[in-house]
Coordinates of C-alpha atoms and ligand atoms in Angstrom, one line a residue:
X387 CA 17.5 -6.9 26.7
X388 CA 14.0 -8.4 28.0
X389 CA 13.1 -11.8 28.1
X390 CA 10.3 -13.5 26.1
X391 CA 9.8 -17.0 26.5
X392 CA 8.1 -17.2 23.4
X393 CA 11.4 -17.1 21.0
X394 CA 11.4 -18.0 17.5
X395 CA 14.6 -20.3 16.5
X396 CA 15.0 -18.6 13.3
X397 CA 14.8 -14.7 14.2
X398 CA 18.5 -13.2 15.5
X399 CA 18.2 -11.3 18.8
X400 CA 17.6 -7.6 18.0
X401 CA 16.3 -3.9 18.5
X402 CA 14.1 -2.4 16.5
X403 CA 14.8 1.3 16.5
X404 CA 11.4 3.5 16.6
X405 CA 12.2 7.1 14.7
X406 CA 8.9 9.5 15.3
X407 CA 7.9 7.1 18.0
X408 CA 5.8 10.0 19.4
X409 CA 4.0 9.5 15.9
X410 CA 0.3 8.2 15.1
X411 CA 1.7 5.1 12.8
X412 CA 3.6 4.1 15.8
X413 CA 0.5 4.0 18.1
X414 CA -1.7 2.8 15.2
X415 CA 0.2 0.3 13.4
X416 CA 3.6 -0.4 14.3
X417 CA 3.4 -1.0 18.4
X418 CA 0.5 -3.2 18.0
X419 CA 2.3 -5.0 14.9
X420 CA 5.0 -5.9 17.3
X421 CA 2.9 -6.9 19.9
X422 CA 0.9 -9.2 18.2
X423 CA 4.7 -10.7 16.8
X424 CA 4.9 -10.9 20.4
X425 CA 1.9 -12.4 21.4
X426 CA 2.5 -15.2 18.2
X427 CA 6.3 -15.9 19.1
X428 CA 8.0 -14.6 16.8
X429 CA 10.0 -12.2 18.7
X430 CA 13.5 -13.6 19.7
X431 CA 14.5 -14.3 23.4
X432 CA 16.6 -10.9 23.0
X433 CA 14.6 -8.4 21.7
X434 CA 14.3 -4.6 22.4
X435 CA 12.3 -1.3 21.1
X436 CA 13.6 1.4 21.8
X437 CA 11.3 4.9 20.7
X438 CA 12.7 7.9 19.6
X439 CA 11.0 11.1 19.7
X440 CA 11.3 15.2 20.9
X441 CA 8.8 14.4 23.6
X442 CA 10.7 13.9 27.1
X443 CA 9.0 10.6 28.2
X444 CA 10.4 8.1 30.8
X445 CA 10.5 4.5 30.0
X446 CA 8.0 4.3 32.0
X447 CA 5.5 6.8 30.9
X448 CA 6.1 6.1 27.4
X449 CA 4.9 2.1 27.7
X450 CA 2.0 3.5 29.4
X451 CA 1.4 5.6 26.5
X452 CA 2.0 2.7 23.7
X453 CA 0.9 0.1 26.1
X454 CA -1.4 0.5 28.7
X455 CA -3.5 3.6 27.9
X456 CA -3.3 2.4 23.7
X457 CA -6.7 1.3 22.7
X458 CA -5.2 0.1 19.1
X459 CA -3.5 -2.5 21.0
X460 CA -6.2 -5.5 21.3
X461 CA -6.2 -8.6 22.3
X462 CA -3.1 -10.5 24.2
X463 CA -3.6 -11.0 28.2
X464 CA -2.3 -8.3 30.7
X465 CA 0.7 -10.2 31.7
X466 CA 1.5 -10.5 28.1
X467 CA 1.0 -6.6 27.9
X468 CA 3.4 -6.3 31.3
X469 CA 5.9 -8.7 29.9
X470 CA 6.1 -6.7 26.1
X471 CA 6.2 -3.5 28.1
X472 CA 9.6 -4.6 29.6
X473 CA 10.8 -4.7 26.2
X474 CA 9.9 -0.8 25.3
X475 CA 12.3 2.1 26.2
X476 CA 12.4 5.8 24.8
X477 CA 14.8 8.1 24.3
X478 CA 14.3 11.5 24.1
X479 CA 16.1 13.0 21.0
X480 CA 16.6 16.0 18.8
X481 CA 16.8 14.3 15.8
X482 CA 18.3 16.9 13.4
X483 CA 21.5 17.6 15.7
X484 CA 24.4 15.5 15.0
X485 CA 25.5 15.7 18.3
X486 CA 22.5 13.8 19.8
X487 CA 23.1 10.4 17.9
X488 CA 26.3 9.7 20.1
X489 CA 23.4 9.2 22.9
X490 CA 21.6 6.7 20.7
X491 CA 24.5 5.0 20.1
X492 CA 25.5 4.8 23.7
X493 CA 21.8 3.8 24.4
X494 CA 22.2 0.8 22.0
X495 CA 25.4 -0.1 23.6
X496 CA 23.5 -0.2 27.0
X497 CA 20.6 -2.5 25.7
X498 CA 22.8 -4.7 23.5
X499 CA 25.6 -5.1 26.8
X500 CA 23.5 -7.5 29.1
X501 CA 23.9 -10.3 25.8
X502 CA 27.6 -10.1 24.2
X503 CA 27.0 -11.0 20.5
X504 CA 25.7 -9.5 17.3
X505 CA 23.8 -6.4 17.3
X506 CA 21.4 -6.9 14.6
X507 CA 19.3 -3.0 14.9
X508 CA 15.9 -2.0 12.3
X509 CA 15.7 1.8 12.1
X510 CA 12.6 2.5 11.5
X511 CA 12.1 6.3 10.2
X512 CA 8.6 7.3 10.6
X513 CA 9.7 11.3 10.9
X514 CA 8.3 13.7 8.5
X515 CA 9.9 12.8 5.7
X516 CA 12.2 15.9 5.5
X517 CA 14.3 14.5 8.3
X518 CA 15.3 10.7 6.5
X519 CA 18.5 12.5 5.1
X520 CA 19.7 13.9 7.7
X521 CA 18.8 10.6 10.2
X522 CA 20.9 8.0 8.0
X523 CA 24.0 10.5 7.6
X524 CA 23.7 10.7 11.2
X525 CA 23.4 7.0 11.8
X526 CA 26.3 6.7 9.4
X527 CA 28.9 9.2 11.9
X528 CA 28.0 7.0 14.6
X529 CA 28.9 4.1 12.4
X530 CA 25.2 2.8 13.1
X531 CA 25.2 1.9 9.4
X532 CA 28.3 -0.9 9.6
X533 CA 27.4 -4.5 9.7
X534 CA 30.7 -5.8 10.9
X535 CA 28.6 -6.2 14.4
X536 CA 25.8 -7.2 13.3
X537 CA 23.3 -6.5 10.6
X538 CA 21.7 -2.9 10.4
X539 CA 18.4 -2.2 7.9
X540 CA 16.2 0.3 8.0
X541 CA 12.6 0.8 7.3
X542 CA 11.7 3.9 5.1
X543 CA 7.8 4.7 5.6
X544 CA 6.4 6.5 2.7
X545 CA 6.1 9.4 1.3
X546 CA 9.4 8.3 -0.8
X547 CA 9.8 11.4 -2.2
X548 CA 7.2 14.3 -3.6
X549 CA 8.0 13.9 -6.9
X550 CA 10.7 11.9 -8.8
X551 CA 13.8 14.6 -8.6
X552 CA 13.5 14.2 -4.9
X553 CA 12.9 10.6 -4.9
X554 CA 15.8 10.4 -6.8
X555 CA 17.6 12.6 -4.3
X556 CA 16.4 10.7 -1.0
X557 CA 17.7 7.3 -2.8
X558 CA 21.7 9.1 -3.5
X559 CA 21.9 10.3 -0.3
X560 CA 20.7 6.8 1.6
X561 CA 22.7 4.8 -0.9
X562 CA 25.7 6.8 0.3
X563 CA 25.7 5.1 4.0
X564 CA 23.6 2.3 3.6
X565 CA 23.5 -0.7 0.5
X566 CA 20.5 -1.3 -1.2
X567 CA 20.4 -4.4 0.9
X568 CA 19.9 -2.7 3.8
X569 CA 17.0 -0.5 2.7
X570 CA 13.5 -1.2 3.0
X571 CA 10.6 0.8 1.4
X572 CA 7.2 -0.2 3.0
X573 CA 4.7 0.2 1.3
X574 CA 1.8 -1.5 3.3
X575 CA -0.3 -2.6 0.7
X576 CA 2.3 -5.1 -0.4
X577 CA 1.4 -6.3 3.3
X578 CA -1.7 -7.3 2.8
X579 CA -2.5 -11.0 2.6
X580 CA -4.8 -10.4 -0.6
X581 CA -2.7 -8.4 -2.7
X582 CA 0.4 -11.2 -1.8
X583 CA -2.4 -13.5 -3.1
X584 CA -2.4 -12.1 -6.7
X585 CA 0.9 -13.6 -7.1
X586 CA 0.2 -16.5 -5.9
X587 CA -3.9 -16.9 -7.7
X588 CA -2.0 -16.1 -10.8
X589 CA 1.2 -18.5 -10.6
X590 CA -0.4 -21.4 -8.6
X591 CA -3.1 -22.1 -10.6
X592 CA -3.3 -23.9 -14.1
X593 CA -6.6 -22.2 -15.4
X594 CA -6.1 -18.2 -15.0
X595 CA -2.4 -17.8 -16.0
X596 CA -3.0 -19.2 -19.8
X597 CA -5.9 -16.6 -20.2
X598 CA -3.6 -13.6 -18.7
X599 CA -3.0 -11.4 -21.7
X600 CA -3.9 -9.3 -24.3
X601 CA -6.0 -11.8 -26.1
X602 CA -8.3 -12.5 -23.4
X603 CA -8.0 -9.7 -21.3
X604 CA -10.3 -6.9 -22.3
X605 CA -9.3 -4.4 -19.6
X606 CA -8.0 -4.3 -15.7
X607 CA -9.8 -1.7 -13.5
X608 CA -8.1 -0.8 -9.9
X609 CA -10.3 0.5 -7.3
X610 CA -9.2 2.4 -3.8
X611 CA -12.3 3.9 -2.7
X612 CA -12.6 5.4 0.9
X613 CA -15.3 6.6 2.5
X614 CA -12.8 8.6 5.2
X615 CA -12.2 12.3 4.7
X616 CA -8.6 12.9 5.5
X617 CA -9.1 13.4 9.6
X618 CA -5.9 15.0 11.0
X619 CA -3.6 14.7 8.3
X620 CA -4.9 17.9 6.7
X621 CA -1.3 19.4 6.7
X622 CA 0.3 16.5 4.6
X623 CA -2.7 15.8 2.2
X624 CA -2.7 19.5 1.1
X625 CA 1.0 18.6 0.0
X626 CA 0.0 15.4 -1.3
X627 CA -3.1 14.8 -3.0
X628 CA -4.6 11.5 -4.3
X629 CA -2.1 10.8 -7.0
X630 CA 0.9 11.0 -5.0
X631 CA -0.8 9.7 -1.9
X632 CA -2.3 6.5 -3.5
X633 CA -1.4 6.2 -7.2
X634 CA 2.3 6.5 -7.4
X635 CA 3.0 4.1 -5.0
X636 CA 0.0 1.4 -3.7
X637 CA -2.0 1.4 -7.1
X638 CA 1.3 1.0 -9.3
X639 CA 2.2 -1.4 -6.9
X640 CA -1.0 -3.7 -7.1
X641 CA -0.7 -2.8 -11.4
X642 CA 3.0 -4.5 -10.9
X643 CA 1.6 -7.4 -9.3
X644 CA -1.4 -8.2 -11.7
X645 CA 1.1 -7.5 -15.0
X646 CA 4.3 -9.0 -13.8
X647 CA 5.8 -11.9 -15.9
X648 CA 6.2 -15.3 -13.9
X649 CA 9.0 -14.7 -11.6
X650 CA 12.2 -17.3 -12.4
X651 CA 12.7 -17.9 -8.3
X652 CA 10.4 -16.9 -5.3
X653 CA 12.9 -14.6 -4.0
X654 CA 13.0 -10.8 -3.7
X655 CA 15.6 -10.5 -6.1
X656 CA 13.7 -12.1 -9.3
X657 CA 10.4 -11.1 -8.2
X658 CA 11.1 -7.3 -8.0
X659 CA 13.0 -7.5 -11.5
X660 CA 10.0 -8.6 -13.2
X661 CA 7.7 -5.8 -11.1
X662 CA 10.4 -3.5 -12.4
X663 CA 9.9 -4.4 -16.1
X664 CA 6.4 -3.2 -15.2
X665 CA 6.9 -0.3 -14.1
X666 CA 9.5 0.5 -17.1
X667 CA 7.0 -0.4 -19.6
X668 CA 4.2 1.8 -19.3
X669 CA 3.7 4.5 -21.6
X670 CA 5.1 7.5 -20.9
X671 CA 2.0 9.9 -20.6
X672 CA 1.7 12.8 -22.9
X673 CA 0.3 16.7 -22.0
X674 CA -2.4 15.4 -24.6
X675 CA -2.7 11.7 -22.7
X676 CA -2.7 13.6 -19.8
X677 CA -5.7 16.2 -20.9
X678 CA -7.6 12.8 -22.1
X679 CA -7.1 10.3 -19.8
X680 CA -6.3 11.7 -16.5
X681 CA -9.1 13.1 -14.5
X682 CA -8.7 15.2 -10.9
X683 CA -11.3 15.9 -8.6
X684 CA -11.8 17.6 -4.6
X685 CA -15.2 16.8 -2.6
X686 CA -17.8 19.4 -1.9
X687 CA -19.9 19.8 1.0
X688 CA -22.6 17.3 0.3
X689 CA -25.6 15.7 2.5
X690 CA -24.6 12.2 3.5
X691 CA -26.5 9.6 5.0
X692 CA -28.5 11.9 7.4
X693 CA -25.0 14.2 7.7
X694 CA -23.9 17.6 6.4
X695 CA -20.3 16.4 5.4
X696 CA -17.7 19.3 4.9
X697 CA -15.9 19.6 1.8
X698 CA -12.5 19.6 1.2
X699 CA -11.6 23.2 1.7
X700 CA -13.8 23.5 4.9
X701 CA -11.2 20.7 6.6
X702 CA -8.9 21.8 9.0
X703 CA -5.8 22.3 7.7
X704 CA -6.4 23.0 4.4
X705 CA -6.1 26.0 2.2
X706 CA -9.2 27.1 1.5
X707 CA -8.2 27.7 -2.4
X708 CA -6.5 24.8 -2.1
X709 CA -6.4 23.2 -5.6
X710 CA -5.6 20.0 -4.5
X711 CA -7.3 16.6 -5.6
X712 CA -8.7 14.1 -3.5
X713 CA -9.7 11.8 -6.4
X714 CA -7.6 11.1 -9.5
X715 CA -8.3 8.5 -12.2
X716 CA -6.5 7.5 -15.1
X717 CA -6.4 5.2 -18.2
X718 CA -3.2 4.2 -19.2
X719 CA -1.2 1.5 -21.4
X720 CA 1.2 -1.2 -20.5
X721 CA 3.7 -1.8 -23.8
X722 CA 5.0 -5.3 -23.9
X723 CA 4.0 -8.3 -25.4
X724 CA 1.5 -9.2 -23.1
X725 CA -0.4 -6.1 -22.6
X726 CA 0.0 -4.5 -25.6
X727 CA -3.4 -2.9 -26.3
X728 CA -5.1 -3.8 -22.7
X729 CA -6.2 -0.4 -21.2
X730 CA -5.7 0.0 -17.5
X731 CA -7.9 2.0 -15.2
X732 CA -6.9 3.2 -11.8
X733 CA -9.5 5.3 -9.7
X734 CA -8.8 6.1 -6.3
X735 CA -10.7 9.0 -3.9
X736 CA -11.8 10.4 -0.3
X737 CA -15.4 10.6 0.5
X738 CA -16.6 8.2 -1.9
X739 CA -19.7 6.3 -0.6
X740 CA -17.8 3.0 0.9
X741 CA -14.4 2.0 1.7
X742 CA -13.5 -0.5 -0.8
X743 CA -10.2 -2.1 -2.8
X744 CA -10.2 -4.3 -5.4
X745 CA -8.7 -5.7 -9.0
X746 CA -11.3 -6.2 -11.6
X747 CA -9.9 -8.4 -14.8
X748 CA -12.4 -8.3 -17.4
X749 CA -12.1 -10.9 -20.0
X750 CA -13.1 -10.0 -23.3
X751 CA -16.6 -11.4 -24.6
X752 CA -16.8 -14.4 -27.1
X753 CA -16.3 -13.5 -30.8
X754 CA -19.5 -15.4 -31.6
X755 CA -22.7 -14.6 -30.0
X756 CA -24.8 -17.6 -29.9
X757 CA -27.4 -16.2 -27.5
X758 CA -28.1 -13.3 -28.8
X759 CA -26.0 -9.6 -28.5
X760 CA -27.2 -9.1 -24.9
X761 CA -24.6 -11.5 -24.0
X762 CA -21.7 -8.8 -24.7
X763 CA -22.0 -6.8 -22.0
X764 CA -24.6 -8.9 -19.2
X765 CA -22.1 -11.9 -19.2
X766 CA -19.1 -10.9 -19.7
X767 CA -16.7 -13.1 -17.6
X768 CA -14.8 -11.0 -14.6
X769 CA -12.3 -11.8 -12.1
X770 CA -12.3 -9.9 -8.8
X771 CA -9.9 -9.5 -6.2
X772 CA -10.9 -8.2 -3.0
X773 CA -8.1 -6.6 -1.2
X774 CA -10.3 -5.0 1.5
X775 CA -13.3 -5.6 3.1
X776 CA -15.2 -8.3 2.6
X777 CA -11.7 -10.2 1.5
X778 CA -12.1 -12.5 -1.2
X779 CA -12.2 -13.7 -5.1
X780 CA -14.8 -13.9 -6.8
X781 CA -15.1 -15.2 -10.4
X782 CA -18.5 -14.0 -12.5
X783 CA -19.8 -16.3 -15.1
X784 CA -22.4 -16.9 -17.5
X785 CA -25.3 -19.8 -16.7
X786 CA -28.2 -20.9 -18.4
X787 CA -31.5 -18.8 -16.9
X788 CA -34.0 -21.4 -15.9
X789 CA -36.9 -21.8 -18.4
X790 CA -37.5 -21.6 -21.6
X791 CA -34.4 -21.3 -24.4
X792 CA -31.4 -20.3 -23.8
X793 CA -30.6 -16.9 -21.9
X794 CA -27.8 -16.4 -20.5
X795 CA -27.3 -14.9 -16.7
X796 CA -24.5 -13.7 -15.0
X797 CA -23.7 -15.8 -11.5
X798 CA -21.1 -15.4 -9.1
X799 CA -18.2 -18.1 -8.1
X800 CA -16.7 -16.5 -4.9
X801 CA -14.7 -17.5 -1.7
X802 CA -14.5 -15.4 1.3
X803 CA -11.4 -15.4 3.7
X804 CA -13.3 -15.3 6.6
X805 CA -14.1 -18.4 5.9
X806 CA -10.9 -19.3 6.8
X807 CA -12.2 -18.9 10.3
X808 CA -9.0 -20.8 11.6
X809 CA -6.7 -18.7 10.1
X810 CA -5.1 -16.2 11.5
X811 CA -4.8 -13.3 9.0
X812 CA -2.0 -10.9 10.0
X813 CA -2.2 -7.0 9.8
X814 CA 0.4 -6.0 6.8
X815 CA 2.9 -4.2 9.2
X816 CA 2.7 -7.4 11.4
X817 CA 3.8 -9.2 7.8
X818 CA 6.4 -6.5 6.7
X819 CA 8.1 -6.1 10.1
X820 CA 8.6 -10.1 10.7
X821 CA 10.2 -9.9 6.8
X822 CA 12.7 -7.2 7.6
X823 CA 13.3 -8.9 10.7
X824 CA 14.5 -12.2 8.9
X825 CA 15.7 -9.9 6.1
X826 CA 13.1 -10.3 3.1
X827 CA 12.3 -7.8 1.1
X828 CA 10.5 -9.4 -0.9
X829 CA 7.5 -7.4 0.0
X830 CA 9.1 -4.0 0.1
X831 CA 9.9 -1.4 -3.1
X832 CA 13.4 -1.4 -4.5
X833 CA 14.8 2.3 -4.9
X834 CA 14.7 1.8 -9.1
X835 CA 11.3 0.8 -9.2
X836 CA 10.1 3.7 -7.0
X837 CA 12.1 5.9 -9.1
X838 CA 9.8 4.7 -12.1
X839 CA 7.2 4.8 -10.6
X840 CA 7.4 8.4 -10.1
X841 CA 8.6 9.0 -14.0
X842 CA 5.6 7.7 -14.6
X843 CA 3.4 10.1 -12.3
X844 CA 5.8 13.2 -12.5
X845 CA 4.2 14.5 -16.2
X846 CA 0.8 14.5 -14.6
X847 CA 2.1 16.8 -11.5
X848 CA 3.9 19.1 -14.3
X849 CA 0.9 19.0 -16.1
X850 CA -1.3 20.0 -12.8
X851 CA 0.7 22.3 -11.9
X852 CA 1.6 24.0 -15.6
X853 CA -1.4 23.9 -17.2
X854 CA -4.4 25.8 -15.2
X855 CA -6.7 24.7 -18.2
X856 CA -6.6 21.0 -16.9
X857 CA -10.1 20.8 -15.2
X858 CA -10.4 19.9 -10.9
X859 CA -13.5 18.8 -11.0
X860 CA -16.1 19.0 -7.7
X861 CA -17.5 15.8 -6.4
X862 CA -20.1 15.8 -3.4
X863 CA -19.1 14.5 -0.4
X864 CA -20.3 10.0 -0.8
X865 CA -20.7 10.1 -4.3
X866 CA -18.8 8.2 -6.6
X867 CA -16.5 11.2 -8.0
X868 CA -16.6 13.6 -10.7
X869 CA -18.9 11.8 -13.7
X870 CA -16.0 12.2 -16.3
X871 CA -14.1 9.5 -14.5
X872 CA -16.8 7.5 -16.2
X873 CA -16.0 8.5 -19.4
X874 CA -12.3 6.7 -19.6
X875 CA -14.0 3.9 -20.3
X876 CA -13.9 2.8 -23.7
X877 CA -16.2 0.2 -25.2
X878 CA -19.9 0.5 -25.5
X879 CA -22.0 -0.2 -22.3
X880 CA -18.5 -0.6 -20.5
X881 CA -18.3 1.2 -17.3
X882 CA -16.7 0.7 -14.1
X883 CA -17.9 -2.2 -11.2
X884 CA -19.6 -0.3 -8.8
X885 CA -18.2 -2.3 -5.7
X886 CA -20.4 -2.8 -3.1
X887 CA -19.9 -3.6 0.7
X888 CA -20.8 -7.6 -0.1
X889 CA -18.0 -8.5 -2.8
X890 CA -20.3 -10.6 -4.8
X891 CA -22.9 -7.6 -5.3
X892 CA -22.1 -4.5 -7.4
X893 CA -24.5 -1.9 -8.8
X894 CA -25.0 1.6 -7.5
X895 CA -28.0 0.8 -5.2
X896 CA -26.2 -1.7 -2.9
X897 CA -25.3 -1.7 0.9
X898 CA -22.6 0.3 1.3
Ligands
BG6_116 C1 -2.1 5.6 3.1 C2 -2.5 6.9 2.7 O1 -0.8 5.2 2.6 O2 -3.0 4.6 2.7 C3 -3.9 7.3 3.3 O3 -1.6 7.9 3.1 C4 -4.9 6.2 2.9 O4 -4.4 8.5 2.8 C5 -4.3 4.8 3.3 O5 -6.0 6.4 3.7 C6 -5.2 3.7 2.8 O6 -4.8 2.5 3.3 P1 -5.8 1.3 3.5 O7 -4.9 0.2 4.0 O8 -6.8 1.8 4.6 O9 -6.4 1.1 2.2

């Protein structure tokens, strides 16, 4: 295996094992991830990648390809990018015959013999996800699942499943070769330094957690907005849509987080039984719930900023009576004793008019108006988490208007990270890869809690699918989605925030 001088005392010597290395997350995401370990020391003095893919690449040609011709790989010197090239080799590989995995074993053998010890291997499967079956049984033949030489875990990109009988499936068949233990679910927004700081916002500080519940809480609003379309990846999406793409598992995720119970240890164990509670206790949604407080909607062609944008069914890819949605928002109910009554809202959506993600808590108005009714809905208190961009918190508050009497204004409390300008902040598959690497999963799904997830989600996609009655509605191309989305939420002059580019401004005139 290569040499880095930069080792890490704590990390085992180790191979990660790139399935669908020929893939755009590998390129994207998980090369550069590694490379910036790299760059940081965190790698161990023994460390290997080794790609697998159909493509016949060379060693050679391949770290060209993930190397020196990437452009998503920034920053680090050129002898840094020589030296982590000496760590990449490919192996070309028909992943779905049996046959071939005696070569990957034999590969292995080869990059493990130059250090006698401990052959700790990640598998990483980012395949289509058709192929995750048959890669762990086949790992499992060549005895590739067996720790008695070293640990073995692998990574298991998402989609986990289409819908929850095939979740449930891909969990059976990976439980039968590999322990829970083993497994790791990414999901990438757990990766992300502000959505780990919701847990830590909520439990490290004295003044929020008191005011966390049902009698202060009036309602918790989840945004994903992108302004994207859905570039390439018109083949998946069309088989996806927003709620499985989005809701089931990053927005659930991030609802998890914000409604969790105090964790009794800061390990993976307690932590994701108390997410799991989460995900047990919301209300299972009903064909009328679903009617109500579900709403679907695909982009139209619309003028954008100077820009005839396509819609939906003009993308490549894409069926053009496709009736898929590329927006979803719901309303829903926790039922426990914290959040019994609290209404959650959830939007998420392609082509909206900025990229944004965020947490809203809004904290229910005082029972006594001294300053008059206005103060209901102007200065109503709200606590926002910025996940991306503009990453922040930012805490909105009532204050005295100067002048005359007494009239209340809203102002804004807020810290930026990029203040932090010393800190560095890492990508979240830079965070997730370095945890399965010193086996945490902290930050990763367990197989029961995905499966929840989905029984959650499942009665909407029966109800989709079922009921042709259920409205899709048409949203243009940058607009905020279809207007009925509005409608979920309850109270009088309550609406959504209308996040803007600037966390502390909202409204929907803003920079975008
Ligand atoms: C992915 C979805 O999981 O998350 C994409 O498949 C989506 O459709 C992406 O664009 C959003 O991630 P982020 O980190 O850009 O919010």
């Amino acid at each position: 295996m290569g040499d880095n001088s930069n080792s890490a005392n704590n990390i085992m010597d180790q191979a990660l094992v790139i399935f669908g290395a020929s893939g755009d997350l590998t390129f994207r995401k998980l090369i550069p991830a590694v490379f910036n370990l790299f760059c940081r020391g965190y790698l161990p003095s023994h460390y290997a990648i080794l790609g697998i893919g159909r493509t016949e690449w060379s060693d050679e040609a391949y770290r060209d390809k993930v190397v020196t011709e990437n452009p998503y790989l920034t920053g680090g010197t050129r002898e840094k990018k020589e030296q982590f090239a000496a760590l990449i080799h490919y192996l070309p590989l028909e992943t779905s015959t049996p046959t071939a995995y005696k070569l990957l074993k034999d590969k292995l053998q080869d990059l493990f013999q130059k250090k006698p010890g401990p052959q700790n291997i990640i598998f990483y499967l980012s395949t289509p996800p058709l192929l995750y079956g048959t890669i762990v049984e086949n790992l499992a033949l060549q005895g590739l699942n067996k720790d008695d030489n070293g640990w073995k875990r692998i990574i298991i990109e998402k989609p986990f499943g289409y819908d929850l009988a095939s979740a449930k499936a891909l969990n059976r068949k990976i439980l039968d070769y590999f322990y829970e233990d083993q497994i790791y679910r990414i999901d990438h927004y757990l990766g992300k330094e502000t959505v780990q700081n919701l847990m830590v916002t909520r439990f490290a500080n004295s003044i929020f957690e008191p005011l966390w519940n049902r009698n202060y809480i009036h309602r918790v609003e989840i945004t994903a907005a992108e302004q994207g379309g859905i570039d390439n990846r018109g083949g998946y999406y069309d088989g996806s849509g927003a709620l499985r793409d989005m809701v089931q598992n990053h927005l659930l995720q991030l609802v998890s987080l914000v409604a969790m119970e105090p964790p009794t240890r800061l390990d993976a164990g307690a932590i994701h039984n108390e997410k799991h509670k989460i995900f047990e206790s919301l209300r299972p949604l009903t064909r009328d719930s679903i009617t109500r407080d579900v709403i679907r909607g695909q982009y139209v062609s619309a003028h954008v900023r100077g820009k005839q944008i396509a819609g939906y069914r003009e993308e490549a890819g894409i069926n053009p009576d496709s009736r898929t949605e590329t927006y979803a928002a719901m309303k829903f109910h926790i039922d426990n004793w914290r959040w019994a009554d609290v209404p959650f809202y959830v939007r998420t959506g392609k082509r909206l008019p900025t990229r944004v993600s965020e947490v809203v808590i809004h904290f229910k108005p005082n029972h006594h108006h001294l300053f008059g009714k206005k103060q209901l809905t102007n200065n109503q208190n709200m606590l926002v988490f910025r996940i991306h961009p503009n990453e922040g918190i930012l805490l909105k508050f009532g204050l005295k208007a100067p002048g005359a009497g007494y009239r209340p204004e809203q102002v804004n409390m807020d810290f930026h990270y990029d203040e932090l300008s010393e800190k560095y902040v890492p990508d979240a598959y830079e965070r997730l890869i370095l945890d399965a690497m010193q086996g945490d999963s902290t930050l990763y799904a367990r197989g029961d809690s995905m499966e929840a997830a989905w029984q959650f989600v499942n009665p909407i996609l029966d109800a989709w699918q079922e009921d042709p009655s259920i409205p899709l509605y048409g949203y243009p191309a940058g607009s905020w989605g279809p207007e009925h989305a509005d409608k979920l939420i309850e109270g009088e002059n309550m609406a959504w925030r209308y996040p803007c580019k600037n966390l502390s401004e909202d409204g929907l005139y803003c920079e975008l």
